[in-house]
CSV table of C-alpha atoms in Angstrom, one decimal:
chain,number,residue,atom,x,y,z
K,1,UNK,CA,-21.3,8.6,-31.9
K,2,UNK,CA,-18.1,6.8,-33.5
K,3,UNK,CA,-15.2,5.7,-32.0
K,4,UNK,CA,-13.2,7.9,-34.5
K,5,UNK,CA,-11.5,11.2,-33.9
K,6,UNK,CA,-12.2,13.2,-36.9
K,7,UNK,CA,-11.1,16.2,-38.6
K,8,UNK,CA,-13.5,17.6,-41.2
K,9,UNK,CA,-13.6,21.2,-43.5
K,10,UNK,CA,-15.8,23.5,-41.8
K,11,UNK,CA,-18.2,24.5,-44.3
K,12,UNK,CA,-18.7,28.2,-43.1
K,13,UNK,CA,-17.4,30.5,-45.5
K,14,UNK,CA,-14.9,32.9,-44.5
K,15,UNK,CA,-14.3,31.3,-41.1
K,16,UNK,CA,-10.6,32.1,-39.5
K,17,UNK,CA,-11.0,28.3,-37.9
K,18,UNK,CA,-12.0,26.7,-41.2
K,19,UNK,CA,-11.5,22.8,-39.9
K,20,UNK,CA,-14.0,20.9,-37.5
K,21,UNK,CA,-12.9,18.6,-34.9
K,22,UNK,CA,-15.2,15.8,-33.5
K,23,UNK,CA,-14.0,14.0,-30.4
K,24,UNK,CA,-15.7,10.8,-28.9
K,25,UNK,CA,-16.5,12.0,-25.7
K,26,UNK,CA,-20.1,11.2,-24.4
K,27,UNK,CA,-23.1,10.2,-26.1
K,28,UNK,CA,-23.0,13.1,-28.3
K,29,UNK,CA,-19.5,13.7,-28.9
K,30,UNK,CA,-18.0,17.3,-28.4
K,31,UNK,CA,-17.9,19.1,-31.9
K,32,UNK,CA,-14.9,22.1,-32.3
K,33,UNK,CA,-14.1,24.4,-34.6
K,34,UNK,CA,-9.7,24.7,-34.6
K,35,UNK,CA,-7.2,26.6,-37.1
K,36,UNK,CA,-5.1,24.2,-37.7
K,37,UNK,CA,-5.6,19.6,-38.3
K,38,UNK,CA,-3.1,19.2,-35.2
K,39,UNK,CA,-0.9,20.7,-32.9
K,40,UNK,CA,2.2,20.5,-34.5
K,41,UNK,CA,4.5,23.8,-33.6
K,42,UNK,CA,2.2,25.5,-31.5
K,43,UNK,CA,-0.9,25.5,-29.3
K,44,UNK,CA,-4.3,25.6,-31.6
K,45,UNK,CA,-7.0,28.2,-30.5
K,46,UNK,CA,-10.6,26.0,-30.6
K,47,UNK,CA,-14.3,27.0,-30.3
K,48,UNK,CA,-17.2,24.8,-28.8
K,49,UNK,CA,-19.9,24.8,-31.4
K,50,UNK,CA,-22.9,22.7,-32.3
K,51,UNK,CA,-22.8,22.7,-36.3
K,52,UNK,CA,-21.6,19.4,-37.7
K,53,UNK,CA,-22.4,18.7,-42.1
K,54,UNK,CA,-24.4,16.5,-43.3
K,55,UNK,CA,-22.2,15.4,-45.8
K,56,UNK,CA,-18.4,15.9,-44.1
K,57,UNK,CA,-15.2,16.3,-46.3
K,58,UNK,CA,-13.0,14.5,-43.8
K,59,UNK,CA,-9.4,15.6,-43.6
K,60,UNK,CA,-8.0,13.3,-40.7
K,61,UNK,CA,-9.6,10.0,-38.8
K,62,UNK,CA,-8.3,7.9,-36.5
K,63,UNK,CA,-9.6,5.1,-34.4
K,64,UNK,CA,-9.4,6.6,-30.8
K,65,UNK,CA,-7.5,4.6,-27.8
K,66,UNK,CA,-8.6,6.7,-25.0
K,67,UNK,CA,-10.7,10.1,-24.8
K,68,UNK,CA,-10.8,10.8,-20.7
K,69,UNK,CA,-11.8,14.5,-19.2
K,70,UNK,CA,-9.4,15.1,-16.7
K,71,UNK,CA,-10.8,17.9,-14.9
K,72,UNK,CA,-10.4,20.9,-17.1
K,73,UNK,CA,-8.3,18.7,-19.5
K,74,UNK,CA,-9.4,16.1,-22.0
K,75,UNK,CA,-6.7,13.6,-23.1
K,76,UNK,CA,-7.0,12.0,-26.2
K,77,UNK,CA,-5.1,9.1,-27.2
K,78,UNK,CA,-5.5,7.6,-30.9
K,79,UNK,CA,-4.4,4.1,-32.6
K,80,UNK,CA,-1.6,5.4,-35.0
K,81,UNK,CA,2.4,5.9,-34.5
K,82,UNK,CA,2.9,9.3,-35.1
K,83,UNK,CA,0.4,12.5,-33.5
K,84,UNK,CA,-1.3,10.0,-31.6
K,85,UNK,CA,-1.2,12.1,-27.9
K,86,UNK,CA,-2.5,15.7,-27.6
K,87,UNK,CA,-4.5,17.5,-24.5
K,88,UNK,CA,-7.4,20.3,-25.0
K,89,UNK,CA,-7.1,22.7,-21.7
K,90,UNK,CA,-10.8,24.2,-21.3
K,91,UNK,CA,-9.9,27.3,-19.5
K,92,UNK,CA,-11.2,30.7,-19.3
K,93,UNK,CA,-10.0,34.3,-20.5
K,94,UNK,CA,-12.4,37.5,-19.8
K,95,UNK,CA,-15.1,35.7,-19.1
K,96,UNK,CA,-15.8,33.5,-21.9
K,97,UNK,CA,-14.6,30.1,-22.2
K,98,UNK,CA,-11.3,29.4,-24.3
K,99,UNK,CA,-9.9,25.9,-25.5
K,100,UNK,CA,-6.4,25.3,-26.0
K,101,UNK,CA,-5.3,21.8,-28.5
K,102,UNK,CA,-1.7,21.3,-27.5
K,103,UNK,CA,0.7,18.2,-27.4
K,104,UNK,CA,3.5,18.1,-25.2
K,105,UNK,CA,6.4,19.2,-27.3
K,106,UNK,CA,3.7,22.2,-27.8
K,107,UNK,CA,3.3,23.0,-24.6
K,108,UNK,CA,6.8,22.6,-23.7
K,109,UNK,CA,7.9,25.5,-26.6
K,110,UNK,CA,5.2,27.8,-25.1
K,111,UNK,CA,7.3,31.2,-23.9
K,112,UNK,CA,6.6,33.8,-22.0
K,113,UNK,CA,6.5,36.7,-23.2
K,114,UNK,CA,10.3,37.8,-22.2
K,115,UNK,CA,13.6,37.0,-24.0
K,116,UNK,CA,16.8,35.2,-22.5
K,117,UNK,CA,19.5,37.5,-22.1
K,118,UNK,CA,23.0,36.2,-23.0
K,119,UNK,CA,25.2,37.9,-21.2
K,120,UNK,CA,27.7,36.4,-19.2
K,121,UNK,CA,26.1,35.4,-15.8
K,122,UNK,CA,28.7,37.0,-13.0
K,123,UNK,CA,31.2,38.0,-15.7
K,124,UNK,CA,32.2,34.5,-15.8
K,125,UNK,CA,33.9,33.7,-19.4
K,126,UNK,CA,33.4,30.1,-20.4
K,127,UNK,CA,31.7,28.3,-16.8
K,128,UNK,CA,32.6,24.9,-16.3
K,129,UNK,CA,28.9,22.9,-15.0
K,130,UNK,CA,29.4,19.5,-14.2
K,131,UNK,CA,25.9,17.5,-15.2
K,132,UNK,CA,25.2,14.6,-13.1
K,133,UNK,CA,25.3,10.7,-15.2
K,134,UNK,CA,21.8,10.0,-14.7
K,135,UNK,CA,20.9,13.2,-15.9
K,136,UNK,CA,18.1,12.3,-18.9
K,137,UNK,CA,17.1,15.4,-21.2
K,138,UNK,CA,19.2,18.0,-19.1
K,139,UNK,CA,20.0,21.3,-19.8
K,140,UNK,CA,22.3,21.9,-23.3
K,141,UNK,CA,23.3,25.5,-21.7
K,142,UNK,CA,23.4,26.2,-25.7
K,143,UNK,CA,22.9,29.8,-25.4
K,144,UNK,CA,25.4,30.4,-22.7
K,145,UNK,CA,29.1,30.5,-22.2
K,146,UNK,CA,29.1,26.9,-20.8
K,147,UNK,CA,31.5,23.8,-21.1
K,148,UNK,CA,29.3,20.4,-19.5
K,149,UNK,CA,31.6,17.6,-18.5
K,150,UNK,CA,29.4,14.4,-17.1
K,151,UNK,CA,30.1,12.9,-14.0
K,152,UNK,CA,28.4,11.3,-10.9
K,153,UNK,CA,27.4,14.2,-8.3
K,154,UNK,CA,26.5,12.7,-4.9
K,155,UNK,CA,23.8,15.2,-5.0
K,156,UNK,CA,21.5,17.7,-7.3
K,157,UNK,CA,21.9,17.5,-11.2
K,158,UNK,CA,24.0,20.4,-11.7
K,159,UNK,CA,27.0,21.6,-10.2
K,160,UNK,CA,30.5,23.9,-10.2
K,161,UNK,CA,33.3,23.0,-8.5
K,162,UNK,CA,36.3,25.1,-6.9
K,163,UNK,CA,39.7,23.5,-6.0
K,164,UNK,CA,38.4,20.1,-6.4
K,165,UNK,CA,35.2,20.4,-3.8
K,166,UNK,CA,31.6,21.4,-4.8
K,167,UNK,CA,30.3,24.8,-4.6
K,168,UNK,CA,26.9,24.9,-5.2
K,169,UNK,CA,24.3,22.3,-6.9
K,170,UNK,CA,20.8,22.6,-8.6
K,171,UNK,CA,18.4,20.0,-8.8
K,172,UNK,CA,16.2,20.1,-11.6
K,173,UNK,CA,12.3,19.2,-11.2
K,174,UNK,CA,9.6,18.9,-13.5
K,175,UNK,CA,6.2,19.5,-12.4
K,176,UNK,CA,5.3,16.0,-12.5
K,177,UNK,CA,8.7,15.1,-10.9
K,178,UNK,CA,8.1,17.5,-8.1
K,179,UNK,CA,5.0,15.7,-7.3
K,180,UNK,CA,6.3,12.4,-7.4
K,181,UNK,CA,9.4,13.7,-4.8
K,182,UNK,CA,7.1,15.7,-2.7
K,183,UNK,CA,4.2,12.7,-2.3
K,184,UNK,CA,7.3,10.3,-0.5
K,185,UNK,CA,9.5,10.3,1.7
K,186,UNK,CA,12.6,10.8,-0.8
K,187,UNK,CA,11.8,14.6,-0.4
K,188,UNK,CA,14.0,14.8,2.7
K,189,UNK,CA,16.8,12.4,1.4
K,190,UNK,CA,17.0,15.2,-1.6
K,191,UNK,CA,16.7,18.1,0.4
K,192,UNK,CA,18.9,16.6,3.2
K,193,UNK,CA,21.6,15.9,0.2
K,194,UNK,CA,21.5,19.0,-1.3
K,195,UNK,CA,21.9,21.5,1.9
K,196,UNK,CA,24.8,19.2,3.1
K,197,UNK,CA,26.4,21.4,0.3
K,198,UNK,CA,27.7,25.1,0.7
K,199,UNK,CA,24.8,26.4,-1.5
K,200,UNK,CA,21.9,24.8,-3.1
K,201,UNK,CA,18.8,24.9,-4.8
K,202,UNK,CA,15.9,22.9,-6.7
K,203,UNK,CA,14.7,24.9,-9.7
K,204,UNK,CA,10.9,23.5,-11.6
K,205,UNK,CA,10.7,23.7,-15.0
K,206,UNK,CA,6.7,25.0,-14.2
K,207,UNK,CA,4.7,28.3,-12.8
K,208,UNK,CA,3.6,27.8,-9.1
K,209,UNK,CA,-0.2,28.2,-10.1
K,210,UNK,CA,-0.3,25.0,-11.9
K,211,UNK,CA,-0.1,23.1,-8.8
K,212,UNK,CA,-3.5,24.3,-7.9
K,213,UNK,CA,-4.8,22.6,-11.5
K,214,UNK,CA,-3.2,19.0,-10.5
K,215,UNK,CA,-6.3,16.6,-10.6
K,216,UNK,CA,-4.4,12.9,-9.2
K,217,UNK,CA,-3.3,14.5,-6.1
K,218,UNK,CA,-4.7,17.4,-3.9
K,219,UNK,CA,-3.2,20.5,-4.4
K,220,UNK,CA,-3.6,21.9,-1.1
K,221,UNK,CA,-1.6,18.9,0.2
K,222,UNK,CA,1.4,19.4,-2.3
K,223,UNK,CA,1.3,22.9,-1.2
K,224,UNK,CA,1.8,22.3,2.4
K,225,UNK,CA,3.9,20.0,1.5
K,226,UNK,CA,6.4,22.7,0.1
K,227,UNK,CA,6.1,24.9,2.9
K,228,UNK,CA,6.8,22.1,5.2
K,229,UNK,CA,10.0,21.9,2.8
K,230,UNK,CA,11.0,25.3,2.7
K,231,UNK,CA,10.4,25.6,7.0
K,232,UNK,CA,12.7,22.6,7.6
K,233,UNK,CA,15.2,23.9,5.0
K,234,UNK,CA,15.2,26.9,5.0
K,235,UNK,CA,18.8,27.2,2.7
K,236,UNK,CA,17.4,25.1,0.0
K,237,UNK,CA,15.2,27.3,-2.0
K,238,UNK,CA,12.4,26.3,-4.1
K,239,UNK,CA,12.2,27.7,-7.3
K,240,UNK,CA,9.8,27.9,-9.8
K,241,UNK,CA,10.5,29.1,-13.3
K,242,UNK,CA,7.9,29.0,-15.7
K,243,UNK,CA,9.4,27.8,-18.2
K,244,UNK,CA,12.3,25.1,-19.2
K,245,UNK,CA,14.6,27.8,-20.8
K,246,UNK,CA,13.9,30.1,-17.8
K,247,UNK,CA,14.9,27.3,-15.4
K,248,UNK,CA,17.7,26.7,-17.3
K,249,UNK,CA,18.6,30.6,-17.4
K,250,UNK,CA,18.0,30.7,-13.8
K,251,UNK,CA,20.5,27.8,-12.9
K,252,UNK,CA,23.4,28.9,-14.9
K,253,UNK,CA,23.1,32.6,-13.2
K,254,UNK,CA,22.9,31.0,-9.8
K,255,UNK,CA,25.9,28.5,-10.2
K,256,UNK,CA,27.8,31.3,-11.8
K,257,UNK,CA,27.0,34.1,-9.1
K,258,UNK,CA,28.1,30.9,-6.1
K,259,UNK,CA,31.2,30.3,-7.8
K,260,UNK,CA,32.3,33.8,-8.3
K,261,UNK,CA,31.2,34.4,-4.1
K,262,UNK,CA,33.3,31.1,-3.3
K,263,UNK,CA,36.6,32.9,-5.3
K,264,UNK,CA,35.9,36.4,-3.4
K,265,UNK,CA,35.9,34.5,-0.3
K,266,UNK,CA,39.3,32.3,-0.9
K,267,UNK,CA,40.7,36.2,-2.1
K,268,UNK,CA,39.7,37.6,1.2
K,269,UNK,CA,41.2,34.4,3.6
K,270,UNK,CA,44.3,35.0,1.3
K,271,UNK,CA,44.5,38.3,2.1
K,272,UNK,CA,44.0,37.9,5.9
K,273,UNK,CA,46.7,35.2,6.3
K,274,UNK,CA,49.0,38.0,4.8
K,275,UNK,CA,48.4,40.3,7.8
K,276,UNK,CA,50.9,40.7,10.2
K,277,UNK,CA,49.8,38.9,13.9
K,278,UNK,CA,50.3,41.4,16.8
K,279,UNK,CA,52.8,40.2,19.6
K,280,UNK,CA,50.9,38.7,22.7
K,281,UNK,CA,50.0,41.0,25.1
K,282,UNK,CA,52.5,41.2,28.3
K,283,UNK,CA,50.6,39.9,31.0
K,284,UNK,CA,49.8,42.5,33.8
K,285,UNK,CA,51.7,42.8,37.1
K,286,UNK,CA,49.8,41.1,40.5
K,287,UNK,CA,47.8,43.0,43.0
K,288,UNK,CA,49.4,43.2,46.0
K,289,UNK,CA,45.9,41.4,47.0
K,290,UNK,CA,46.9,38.7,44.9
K,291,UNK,CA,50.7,38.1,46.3
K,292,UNK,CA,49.3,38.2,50.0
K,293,UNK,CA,46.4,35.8,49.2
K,294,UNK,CA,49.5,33.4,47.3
K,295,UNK,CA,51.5,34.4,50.6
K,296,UNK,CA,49.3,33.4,53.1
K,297,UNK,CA,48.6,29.9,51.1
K,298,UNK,CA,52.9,29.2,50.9
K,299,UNK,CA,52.6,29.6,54.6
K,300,UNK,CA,54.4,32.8,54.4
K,301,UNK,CA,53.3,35.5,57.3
K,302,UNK,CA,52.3,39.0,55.8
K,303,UNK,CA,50.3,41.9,56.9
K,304,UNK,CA,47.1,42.5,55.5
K,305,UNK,CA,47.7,46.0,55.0
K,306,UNK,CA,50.6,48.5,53.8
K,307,UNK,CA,52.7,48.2,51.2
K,308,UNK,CA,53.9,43.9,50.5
K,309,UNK,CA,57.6,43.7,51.7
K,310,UNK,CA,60.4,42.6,48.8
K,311,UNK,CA,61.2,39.6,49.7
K,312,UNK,CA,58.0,38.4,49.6
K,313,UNK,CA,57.5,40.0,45.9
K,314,UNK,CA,61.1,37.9,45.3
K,315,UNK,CA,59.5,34.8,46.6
K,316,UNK,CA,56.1,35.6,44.2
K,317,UNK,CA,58.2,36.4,41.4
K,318,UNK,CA,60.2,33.0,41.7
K,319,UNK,CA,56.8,31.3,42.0
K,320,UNK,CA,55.3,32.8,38.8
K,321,UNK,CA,58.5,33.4,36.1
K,322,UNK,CA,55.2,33.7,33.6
K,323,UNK,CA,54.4,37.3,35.6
């Protein structure tokens, strides 16, 4: 088996996957029949077979760098400058085995099936989202309403702002960034950050179910890991959203919806420092148990029945101007 990653014509007539890919994995190799010569703007359907031509009309080669299986993954790295990473995902779909040939930019425009609205989130014309300085490859907010001014944040990556203070924050997490911050200790730094602000929350550009398919960590361990998160702060939420534009959709809705909360309540303490105060209540007359107990301690002699005699309520009265 060579060292080469090729890309021959597959000889069978009439075949919808009409190119052969042979990777150098094993003694053998691992032979596949794909639509296209490389992922370039979208994940390529591939199909284990056996059949390989005598006499190959080669399309791509490439000497190979590194060709590891990574549990259901096989990354191959080859020796050029440009389409030298990609990733086949051995999965399953209905029972039969399916093989996906993606790069990261691939994988990173695959959608779910739904569509972004682009209505204003919380009726909010024109939301102002200040974007943390070490911010790399943040959010554009290109489809929204949204003006981004830069600036440092003492927490989260994403923030709005009300009379000068900070409203609400988002951190943004990657998959592979949420491992890396769950796995150390920085996890309660973050969290501890982010819930010393009114509202906040950390939004992952992944679907939860993709933690259970990590291979260099144990998944059961990052997921406890999260609960234990979520238990201790409980008014942080975790959120995971499938997809970067969902994320991204997600965040701007939240900030909008915690800014327009933080206006409604300044409206409503405005309005209640309006409101007339009542006058203080006049303070209720003594008992006549009261005076005679206040007698007897002023040394004054009074009977401990019948009605209290006037001078004595004179003398209380002088005693207590308050009453």
């Amino acid at each position: 088996m060579p060292d080469d990653f090729l890309v021959v014509k597959n000889p069978e007539p009439g075949s919808t996957l009409p190119y052969l890919v042979r990777l150098p994995l094993g003694e053998e190799g691992v032979v596949l029949k794909t639509r296209e010569v490389w992922p370039r703007t979208a994940k390529v359907y591939c199909h284990r077979t056996d059949a390989w031509p005598a006499d190959p009309e080669v399309v791509d080669r490439a000497a190979t760098v590194a060709c590891v299986r990574r549990g259901a993954a096989i990354d191959l790295v080859l020796e050029r400058g440009r389409e030298n990473r990609s990733q086949f995902i051995l999965t399953s779909a209905k029972g039969r085995e399916v093989i996906f040939w993606q790069t990261a930019r691939t994988s990173r425009k695959a959608r779910p099936d739904v569509r972004t609205p682009s209505a204003r989130a919380a009726g909010t014309a024109r939301l102002e989202i200040v974007m943390d300085v070490h911010e790399r490859y943040g959010w554009t907010f290109a489809k929204e309403d949204v003006q981004v001014t830069k600036r440092p944040l003492a927490a989260g990556d994403y923030a709005v702002e009300a009379d000068g203070s900070v409203v609400a924050v988002v951190e943004r997490k990657s998959l592979d960034d949420l491992v890396s911050t769950l796995t150390s200790d920085r996890v309660w730094t973050m969290l501890a950050g982010l819930a010393a602000v009114p509202r906040a929350a950390v939004v992952v550009e992944e679907r939860y179910s993709r933690i259970f398919g990590l291979t260099h960590v144990r998944p059961a361990a990052v997921a406890d890991r999260l609960g234990e998160c979520q238990a201790r702060f409980p008014a942080v939420p975790i959120v995971f959203a499938e997809t970067r534009p969902l994320a991204q959709q997600w965040a701007y809705r939240f900030l909008a919806a915690c800014l327009a909360e933080r206006r409604q309540e300044a409206e409503v303490e405005r309005r209640l420092g309006q409101l007339g105060g009542a006058p203080p209540p006049e303070p209720l007359p003594a008992t006549a148990a009261e005076v005679r107990s206040w007698a007897r301690a002023a040394g004054i002699e009074v009977s401990a029945k019948g009605r209290v005699p006037a001078q004595v309520l004179a003398a209380y009265a002088r005693a207590h101007p308050e009453r």
